[in-house]
PDB file of C-alpha atoms in Angstrom:
ATOM      1  CA  UNK A   1      38.800   2.862 -56.816  1.00  0.00           C
ATOM      2  CA  UNK A   2      37.827   6.692 -57.311  1.00  0.00           C
ATOM      3  CA  UNK A   3      37.548   8.410 -53.967  1.00  0.00           C
ATOM      4  CA  UNK A   4      38.454   7.445 -50.231  1.00  0.00           C
ATOM      5  CA  UNK A   5      37.096   9.252 -47.525  1.00  0.00           C
ATOM      6  CA  UNK A   6      38.585   8.867 -43.661  1.00  0.00           C
ATOM      7  CA  UNK A   7      37.006  10.016 -40.557  1.00  0.00           C
ATOM      8  CA  UNK A   8      38.517   9.465 -37.215  1.00  0.00           C
ATOM      9  CA  UNK A   9      36.029   7.652 -34.480  1.00  0.00           C
ATOM     10  CA  UNK A  10      35.808  10.242 -31.306  1.00  0.00           C
ATOM     11  CA  UNK A  11      34.831   6.991 -29.198  1.00  0.00           C
ATOM     12  CA  UNK A  12      37.664   4.494 -30.143  1.00  0.00           C
ATOM     13  CA  UNK A  13      41.481   4.948 -31.113  1.00  0.00           C
ATOM     14  CA  UNK A  14      40.363   3.912 -34.655  1.00  0.00           C
ATOM     15  CA  UNK A  15      39.547   5.630 -38.087  1.00  0.00           C
ATOM     16  CA  UNK A  16      37.020   4.570 -40.902  1.00  0.00           C
ATOM     17  CA  UNK A  17      37.925   4.592 -44.307  1.00  0.00           C
ATOM     18  CA  UNK A  18      35.015   4.366 -47.185  1.00  0.00           C
ATOM     19  CA  UNK A  19      36.300   3.882 -51.045  1.00  0.00           C
ATOM     20  CA  UNK A  20      33.984   4.781 -53.828  1.00  0.00           C
ATOM     21  CA  UNK A  21      34.440   2.129 -56.562  1.00  0.00           C
ATOM     22  CA  UNK A  22      34.305   1.520 -60.342  1.00  0.00           C
ATOM     23  CA  UNK A  23      31.937  -1.708 -60.009  1.00  0.00           C
ATOM     24  CA  UNK A  24      29.550   0.163 -58.233  1.00  0.00           C
ATOM     25  CA  UNK A  25      30.146  -0.827 -54.471  1.00  0.00           C
ATOM     26  CA  UNK A  26      31.043   1.186 -51.218  1.00  0.00           C
ATOM     27  CA  UNK A  27      33.916  -0.350 -49.103  1.00  0.00           C
ATOM     28  CA  UNK A  28      34.086   0.657 -45.419  1.00  0.00           C
ATOM     29  CA  UNK A  29      37.101  -0.441 -43.144  1.00  0.00           C
ATOM     30  CA  UNK A  30      37.302   0.111 -39.551  1.00  0.00           C
ATOM     31  CA  UNK A  31      41.466   0.523 -38.776  1.00  0.00           C
ATOM     32  CA  UNK A  32      42.353   0.153 -35.152  1.00  0.00           C
ATOM     33  CA  UNK A  33      45.987   0.375 -34.333  1.00  0.00           C
ATOM     34  CA  UNK A  34      48.028  -1.843 -36.700  1.00  0.00           C
ATOM     35  CA  UNK A  35      45.349  -4.039 -37.860  1.00  0.00           C
ATOM     36  CA  UNK A  36      42.348  -3.370 -40.664  1.00  0.00           C
ATOM     37  CA  UNK A  37      39.370  -5.515 -40.313  1.00  0.00           C
ATOM     38  CA  UNK A  38      37.897  -7.045 -43.561  1.00  0.00           C
ATOM     39  CA  UNK A  39      35.867  -4.323 -45.254  1.00  0.00           C
ATOM     40  CA  UNK A  40      32.055  -3.982 -45.128  1.00  0.00           C
ATOM     41  CA  UNK A  41      30.597  -3.874 -48.935  1.00  0.00           C
ATOM     42  CA  UNK A  42      27.661  -1.717 -49.472  1.00  0.00           C
ATOM     43  CA  UNK A  43      25.958  -2.589 -52.732  1.00  0.00           C
ATOM     44  CA  UNK A  44      23.083  -0.232 -54.279  1.00  0.00           C
ATOM     45  CA  UNK A  45      19.918  -1.741 -55.706  1.00  0.00           C
ATOM     46  CA  UNK A  46      20.365  -2.465 -59.529  1.00  0.00           C
ATOM     47  CA  UNK A  47      17.711  -0.187 -61.128  1.00  0.00           C
ATOM     48  CA  UNK A  48      14.755  -2.017 -62.647  1.00  0.00           C
ATOM     49  CA  UNK A  49      15.331  -0.853 -66.285  1.00  0.00           C
ATOM     50  CA  UNK A  50      19.267  -1.836 -65.961  1.00  0.00           C
ATOM     51  CA  UNK A  51      21.098  -4.924 -65.246  1.00  0.00           C
ATOM     52  CA  UNK A  52      24.141  -3.559 -63.915  1.00  0.00           C
ATOM     53  CA  UNK A  53      25.258  -1.013 -60.996  1.00  0.00           C
ATOM     54  CA  UNK A  54      26.348   2.562 -62.101  1.00  0.00           C
ATOM     55  CA  UNK A  55      30.181   3.193 -60.871  1.00  0.00           C
ATOM     56  CA  UNK A  56      29.961   5.316 -57.605  1.00  0.00           C
ATOM     57  CA  UNK A  57      32.552   8.084 -58.230  1.00  0.00           C
ATOM     58  CA  UNK A  58      32.173   9.728 -54.951  1.00  0.00           C
ATOM     59  CA  UNK A  59      31.741   9.030 -50.953  1.00  0.00           C
ATOM     60  CA  UNK A  60      31.648  10.984 -47.735  1.00  0.00           C
ATOM     61  CA  UNK A  61      31.468  10.174 -44.203  1.00  0.00           C
ATOM     62  CA  UNK A  62      28.967  11.820 -41.340  1.00  0.00           C
ATOM     63  CA  UNK A  63      31.458  13.585 -39.098  1.00  0.00           C
ATOM     64  CA  UNK A  64      29.663  12.426 -36.039  1.00  0.00           C
ATOM     65  CA  UNK A  65      26.999   9.646 -37.024  1.00  0.00           C
ATOM     66  CA  UNK A  66      27.905   6.264 -38.211  1.00  0.00           C
ATOM     67  CA  UNK A  67      26.600   6.930 -41.480  1.00  0.00           C
ATOM     68  CA  UNK A  68      28.029   7.648 -45.112  1.00  0.00           C
ATOM     69  CA  UNK A  69      26.337   9.118 -48.502  1.00  0.00           C
ATOM     70  CA  UNK A  70      27.695   7.803 -51.819  1.00  0.00           C
ATOM     71  CA  UNK A  71      26.851   9.234 -55.331  1.00  0.00           C
ATOM     72  CA  UNK A  72      26.852   7.037 -58.497  1.00  0.00           C
ATOM     73  CA  UNK A  73      26.987   7.636 -62.290  1.00  0.00           C
ATOM     74  CA  UNK A  74      23.134   7.978 -62.837  1.00  0.00           C
ATOM     75  CA  UNK A  75      23.060  10.761 -60.394  1.00  0.00           C
ATOM     76  CA  UNK A  76      21.961   9.143 -57.377  1.00  0.00           C
ATOM     77  CA  UNK A  77      22.711   9.677 -53.852  1.00  0.00           C
ATOM     78  CA  UNK A  78      22.718   6.424 -51.355  1.00  0.00           C
ATOM     79  CA  UNK A  79      22.531   6.614 -47.742  1.00  0.00           C
ATOM     80  CA  UNK A  80      23.669   3.933 -45.391  1.00  0.00           C
ATOM     81  CA  UNK A  81      24.287   3.178 -41.671  1.00  0.00           C
ATOM     82  CA  UNK A  82      27.833   1.904 -40.962  1.00  0.00           C
ATOM     83  CA  UNK A  83      25.976  -1.700 -40.062  1.00  0.00           C
ATOM     84  CA  UNK A  84      25.103  -1.756 -44.116  1.00  0.00           C
ATOM     85  CA  UNK A  85      21.582  -0.867 -43.629  1.00  0.00           C
ATOM     86  CA  UNK A  86      20.316   1.395 -46.380  1.00  0.00           C
ATOM     87  CA  UNK A  87      18.670   4.517 -45.299  1.00  0.00           C
ATOM     88  CA  UNK A  88      17.536   6.373 -48.665  1.00  0.00           C
ATOM     89  CA  UNK A  89      18.254   6.312 -52.225  1.00  0.00           C
ATOM     90  CA  UNK A  90      17.381  10.056 -54.086  1.00  0.00           C
ATOM     91  CA  UNK A  91      17.252  11.071 -57.561  1.00  0.00           C
ATOM     92  CA  UNK A  92      19.644  13.802 -56.971  1.00  0.00           C
ATOM     93  CA  UNK A  93      20.991  14.842 -60.469  1.00  0.00           C
ATOM     94  CA  UNK A  94      20.161  14.375 -64.084  1.00  0.00           C
ATOM     95  CA  UNK A  95      23.764  12.995 -64.637  1.00  0.00           C
ATOM     96  CA  UNK A  96      27.073  11.812 -63.063  1.00  0.00           C
ATOM     97  CA  UNK A  97      27.594  12.804 -59.760  1.00  0.00           C
ATOM     98  CA  UNK A  98      31.298  14.001 -59.254  1.00  0.00           C
ATOM     99  CA  UNK A  99      31.378  15.064 -55.451  1.00  0.00           C
ATOM    100  CA  UNK A 100      29.406  14.571 -52.634  1.00  0.00           C
ATOM    101  CA  UNK A 101      30.418  16.147 -49.196  1.00  0.00           C
ATOM    102  CA  UNK A 102      29.328  16.761 -45.480  1.00  0.00           C
ATOM    103  CA  UNK A 103      29.344  20.285 -43.982  1.00  0.00           C
ATOM    104  CA  UNK A 104      31.871  20.014 -40.964  1.00  0.00           C
ATOM    105  CA  UNK A 105      28.834  19.984 -38.370  1.00  0.00           C
ATOM    106  CA  UNK A 106      27.023  16.984 -40.261  1.00  0.00           C
ATOM    107  CA  UNK A 107      24.025  19.102 -40.867  1.00  0.00           C
ATOM    108  CA  UNK A 108      24.230  19.611 -44.504  1.00  0.00           C
ATOM    109  CA  UNK A 109      25.255  17.829 -47.918  1.00  0.00           C
ATOM    110  CA  UNK A 110      26.783  19.475 -50.931  1.00  0.00           C
ATOM    111  CA  UNK A 111      26.491  17.540 -54.429  1.00  0.00           C
ATOM    112  CA  UNK A 112      28.246  18.623 -57.600  1.00  0.00           C
ATOM    113  CA  UNK A 113      27.664  17.023 -60.858  1.00  0.00           C
ATOM    114  CA  UNK A 114      28.333  16.513 -64.649  1.00  0.00           C
ATOM    115  CA  UNK A 115      24.966  18.215 -65.275  1.00  0.00           C
ATOM    116  CA  UNK A 116      26.346  21.579 -64.403  1.00  0.00           C
ATOM    117  CA  UNK A 117      24.647  22.143 -61.070  1.00  0.00           C
ATOM    118  CA  UNK A 118      25.219  21.554 -57.380  1.00  0.00           C
ATOM    119  CA  UNK A 119      22.655  21.073 -54.796  1.00  0.00           C
ATOM    120  CA  UNK A 120      22.451  21.719 -51.047  1.00  0.00           C
ATOM    121  CA  UNK A 121      20.542  19.191 -48.706  1.00  0.00           C
ATOM    122  CA  UNK A 122      19.835  18.223 -45.111  1.00  0.00           C
ATOM    123  CA  UNK A 123      21.778  15.346 -43.867  1.00  0.00           C
ATOM    124  CA  UNK A 124      18.759  13.497 -44.241  1.00  0.00           C
ATOM    125  CA  UNK A 125      18.456  14.070 -47.982  1.00  0.00           C
ATOM    126  CA  UNK A 126      15.815  17.029 -47.900  1.00  0.00           C
ATOM    127  CA  UNK A 127      16.859  19.446 -51.073  1.00  0.00           C
ATOM    128  CA  UNK A 128      17.254  22.904 -49.801  1.00  0.00           C
ATOM    129  CA  UNK A 129      18.887  24.780 -52.641  1.00  0.00           C
ATOM    130  CA  UNK A 130      20.242  24.342 -56.128  1.00  0.00           C
ATOM    131  CA  UNK A 131      23.073  26.519 -57.499  1.00  0.00           C
ATOM    132  CA  UNK A 132      23.496  26.724 -61.365  1.00  0.00           C
ATOM    133  CA  UNK A 133      26.086  28.859 -62.810  1.00  0.00           C
ATOM    134  CA  UNK A 134      26.572  27.188 -66.352  1.00  0.00           C
ATOM    135  CA  UNK A 135      26.390  23.753 -68.256  1.00  0.00           C
ATOM    136  CA  UNK A 136      30.006  22.811 -67.742  1.00  0.00           C
ATOM    137  CA  UNK A 137      30.139  19.874 -65.100  1.00  0.00           C
ATOM    138  CA  UNK A 138      30.889  20.857 -61.679  1.00  0.00           C
ATOM    139  CA  UNK A 139      33.847  18.516 -60.654  1.00  0.00           C
ATOM    140  CA  UNK A 140      34.906  20.013 -57.111  1.00  0.00           C
ATOM    141  CA  UNK A 141      32.666  21.858 -54.213  1.00  0.00           C
ATOM    142  CA  UNK A 142      33.194  22.977 -50.898  1.00  0.00           C
ATOM    143  CA  UNK A 143      31.597  24.437 -47.913  1.00  0.00           C
ATOM    144  CA  UNK A 144      32.768  27.036 -45.540  1.00  0.00           C
ATOM    145  CA  UNK A 145      33.415  25.896 -41.871  1.00  0.00           C
ATOM    146  CA  UNK A 146      30.201  28.172 -40.683  1.00  0.00           C
ATOM    147  CA  UNK A 147      27.977  26.868 -43.490  1.00  0.00           C
ATOM    148  CA  UNK A 148      27.339  30.429 -44.889  1.00  0.00           C
ATOM    149  CA  UNK A 149      29.373  29.863 -48.384  1.00  0.00           C
ATOM    150  CA  UNK A 150      29.037  27.279 -50.884  1.00  0.00           C
ATOM    151  CA  UNK A 151      32.107  26.989 -53.637  1.00  0.00           C
ATOM    152  CA  UNK A 152      31.996  25.276 -56.920  1.00  0.00           C
ATOM    153  CA  UNK A 153      34.531  24.288 -59.147  1.00  0.00           C
ATOM    154  CA  UNK A 154      33.496  23.890 -62.900  1.00  0.00           C
ATOM    155  CA  UNK A 155      35.560  21.710 -65.447  1.00  0.00           C
ATOM    156  CA  UNK A 156      37.317  25.179 -67.060  1.00  0.00           C
ATOM    157  CA  UNK A 157      38.692  26.247 -63.588  1.00  0.00           C
ATOM    158  CA  UNK A 158      36.081  28.754 -62.801  1.00  0.00           C
ATOM    159  CA  UNK A 159      35.179  28.834 -58.913  1.00  0.00           C
ATOM    160  CA  UNK A 160      31.844  30.343 -58.085  1.00  0.00           C
ATOM    161  CA  UNK A 161      30.929  31.170 -54.401  1.00  0.00           C
ATOM    162  CA  UNK A 162      27.353  31.194 -53.499  1.00  0.00           C
ATOM    163  CA  UNK A 163      25.387  31.930 -50.458  1.00  0.00           C
ATOM    164  CA  UNK A 164      22.459  29.777 -48.817  1.00  0.00           C
ATOM    165  CA  UNK A 165      19.832  31.374 -50.781  1.00  0.00           C
ATOM    166  CA  UNK A 166      21.278  30.389 -53.952  1.00  0.00           C
ATOM    167  CA  UNK A 167      22.554  33.633 -54.908  1.00  0.00           C
ATOM    168  CA  UNK A 168      25.871  33.859 -56.789  1.00  0.00           C
ATOM    169  CA  UNK A 169      28.332  35.955 -54.572  1.00  0.00           C
ATOM    170  CA  UNK A 170      31.154  36.010 -56.789  1.00  0.00           C
ATOM    171  CA  UNK A 171      33.558  34.211 -59.097  1.00  0.00           C
ATOM    172  CA  UNK A 172      37.331  33.788 -60.278  1.00  0.00           C
ATOM    173  CA  UNK A 173      39.333  31.613 -62.167  1.00  0.00           C
ATOM    174  CA  UNK A 174      42.651  30.715 -60.253  1.00  0.00           C
ATOM    175  CA  UNK A 175      43.613  28.459 -63.476  1.00  0.00           C
ATOM    176  CA  UNK A 176      42.436  27.862 -66.715  1.00  0.00           C
ATOM    177  CA  UNK A 177      42.691  24.036 -66.281  1.00  0.00           C
ATOM    178  CA  UNK A 178      40.296  21.879 -64.329  1.00  0.00           C
ATOM    179  CA  UNK A 179      40.579  21.441 -60.628  1.00  0.00           C
ATOM    180  CA  UNK A 180      41.964  18.446 -58.602  1.00  0.00           C
ATOM    181  CA  UNK A 181      40.646  19.806 -55.243  1.00  0.00           C
ATOM    182  CA  UNK A 182      39.028  22.669 -53.634  1.00  0.00           C
ATOM    183  CA  UNK A 183      38.509  23.732 -49.842  1.00  0.00           C
ATOM    184  CA  UNK A 184      38.050  26.720 -47.586  1.00  0.00           C
ATOM    185  CA  UNK A 185      40.583  27.466 -45.153  1.00  0.00           C
ATOM    186  CA  UNK A 186      39.839  26.605 -41.371  1.00  0.00           C
ATOM    187  CA  UNK A 187      38.897  30.445 -40.658  1.00  0.00           C
ATOM    188  CA  UNK A 188      37.039  30.543 -44.044  1.00  0.00           C
ATOM    189  CA  UNK A 189      38.634  33.397 -45.020  1.00  0.00           C
ATOM    190  CA  UNK A 190      40.254  31.712 -48.149  1.00  0.00           C
ATOM    191  CA  UNK A 191      39.580  28.933 -50.941  1.00  0.00           C
ATOM    192  CA  UNK A 192      42.586  26.709 -51.441  1.00  0.00           C
ATOM    193  CA  UNK A 193      42.613  25.110 -54.724  1.00  0.00           C
ATOM    194  CA  UNK A 194      44.746  22.386 -56.837  1.00  0.00           C
ATOM    195  CA  UNK A 195      44.513  22.202 -60.383  1.00  0.00           C
ATOM    196  CA  UNK A 196      45.524  19.465 -63.060  1.00  0.00           C
ATOM    197  CA  UNK A 197      48.407  21.713 -63.828  1.00  0.00           C
ATOM    198  CA  UNK A 198      49.702  20.936 -60.251  1.00  0.00           C
ATOM    199  CA  UNK A 199      49.229  24.394 -59.223  1.00  0.00           C
ATOM    200  CA  UNK A 200      48.045  25.332 -55.593  1.00  0.00           C
ATOM    201  CA  UNK A 201      46.282  28.498 -55.138  1.00  0.00           C
ATOM    202  CA  UNK A 202      45.057  30.407 -52.011  1.00  0.00           C
ATOM    203  CA  UNK A 203      42.404  32.797 -53.031  1.00  0.00           C
ATOM    204  CA  UNK A 204      41.039  35.356 -50.695  1.00  0.00           C
ATOM    205  CA  UNK A 205      37.323  35.745 -50.355  1.00  0.00           C
ATOM    206  CA  UNK A 206      36.475  39.148 -51.131  1.00  0.00           C
ATOM    207  CA  UNK A 207      36.042  41.591 -48.353  1.00  0.00           C
ATOM    208  CA  UNK A 208      32.649  42.076 -49.047  1.00  0.00           C
ATOM    209  CA  UNK A 209      31.895  38.604 -48.386  1.00  0.00           C
ATOM    210  CA  UNK A 210      33.609  38.425 -44.816  1.00  0.00           C
ATOM    211  CA  UNK A 211      31.711  41.848 -44.057  1.00  0.00           C
ATOM    212  CA  UNK A 212      28.351  40.522 -45.195  1.00  0.00           C
ATOM    213  CA  UNK A 213      28.939  37.114 -43.309  1.00  0.00           C
ATOM    214  CA  UNK A 214      29.592  39.236 -39.891  1.00  0.00           C
ATOM    215  CA  UNK A 215      26.143  41.098 -40.482  1.00  0.00           C
ATOM    216  CA  UNK A 216      24.538  37.906 -41.124  1.00  0.00           C
ATOM    217  CA  UNK A 217      26.009  36.509 -37.837  1.00  0.00           C
ATOM    218  CA  UNK A 218      24.854  39.941 -36.049  1.00  0.00           C
ATOM    219  CA  UNK A 219      21.246  39.614 -37.468  1.00  0.00           C
ATOM    220  CA  UNK A 220      20.930  36.225 -36.382  1.00  0.00           C
ATOM    221  CA  UNK A 221      22.001  36.984 -33.124  1.00  0.00           C
ATOM    222  CA  UNK A 222      19.558  39.790 -32.722  1.00  0.00           C
ATOM    223  CA  UNK A 223      16.686  37.573 -34.291  1.00  0.00           C
ATOM    224  CA  UNK A 224      17.597  34.662 -31.727  1.00  0.00           C
ATOM    225  CA  UNK A 225      17.104  37.302 -28.776  1.00  0.00           C
ATOM    226  CA  UNK A 226      13.841  38.748 -30.238  1.00  0.00           C
ATOM    227  CA  UNK A 227      12.324  35.301 -30.771  1.00  0.00           C
ATOM    228  CA  UNK A 228      13.573  34.195 -27.133  1.00  0.00           C
ATOM    229  CA  UNK A 229      11.767  37.132 -25.504  1.00  0.00           C
ATOM    230  CA  UNK A 230       8.656  36.980 -27.471  1.00  0.00           C
ATOM    231  CA  UNK A 231       8.469  33.605 -26.777  1.00  0.00           C
ATOM    232  CA  UNK A 232       8.579  32.630 -30.732  1.00  0.00           C
ATOM    233  CA  UNK A 233      12.067  30.545 -30.579  1.00  0.00           C
ATOM    234  CA  UNK A 234      10.207  27.575 -32.538  1.00  0.00           C
ATOM    235  CA  UNK A 235      10.283  29.744 -35.274  1.00  0.00           C
ATOM    236  CA  UNK A 236      13.750  29.804 -35.546  1.00  0.00           C
ATOM    237  CA  UNK A 237      13.531  26.547 -37.000  1.00  0.00           C
ATOM    238  CA  UNK A 238      12.731  28.043 -40.147  1.00  0.00           C
ATOM    239  CA  UNK A 239      15.720  29.925 -40.141  1.00  0.00           C
ATOM    240  CA  UNK A 240      18.376  27.117 -40.858  1.00  0.00           C
ATOM    241  CA  UNK A 241      21.379  29.356 -41.508  1.00  0.00           C
ATOM    242  CA  UNK A 242      21.004  30.775 -38.219  1.00  0.00           C
ATOM    243  CA  UNK A 243      20.808  27.693 -36.050  1.00  0.00           C
ATOM    244  CA  UNK A 244      23.675  26.980 -34.270  1.00  0.00           C
ATOM    245  CA  UNK A 245      26.223  24.415 -34.818  1.00  0.00           C
ATOM    246  CA  UNK A 246      24.997  20.760 -33.877  1.00  0.00           C
TER     247      UNK A 246
END
């Protein structure tokens, strides 16, 4: 098993647990109280030019819908429902997918690959943006709680912070070794990282980032009010980062 993803079920006193495996399967368990049901096993279709499934290294569970997404060593993204129905397969990257993560509200997916890029998608698998900093593999990724910032961690430990338009807003190196984990704090003001050396660091997001974030929020409020008053509220759909969290 390469990676586990866990989600609490809001409708029942249970948890869902998904596992990404070396043999190219995804296992899904429902754990209730003291019991764990036998896993459902999701098997991607074997490509026509291959005789085996690629290992799946990363998996994540949608925070509210009964859906999961997984990434394999060929760079493909696989979408499934919890009942085993395959929803979609996407050629997302040109090399191994190292990580895939849903945003906290489930609207977006971020992927990081050995090809040196990270990509932002809708939860339905439509590409929104590509983040490319250097040719080194992207091993860790994170999405801020308000979906304004996207962080990538390269194999040399370099962390980069991007906005939704694909612009690099800052970079820093909390450790010279590769990172085991990267995530935003709950208030979005810090990036938490764990390196291969076992070092845990809390790195503040630069004040100018937070100031820009406040200005964006303020501008979105003004724009929403204007569109509502001018009967053009449907145009807000073309501004995904001004949409309220679902």
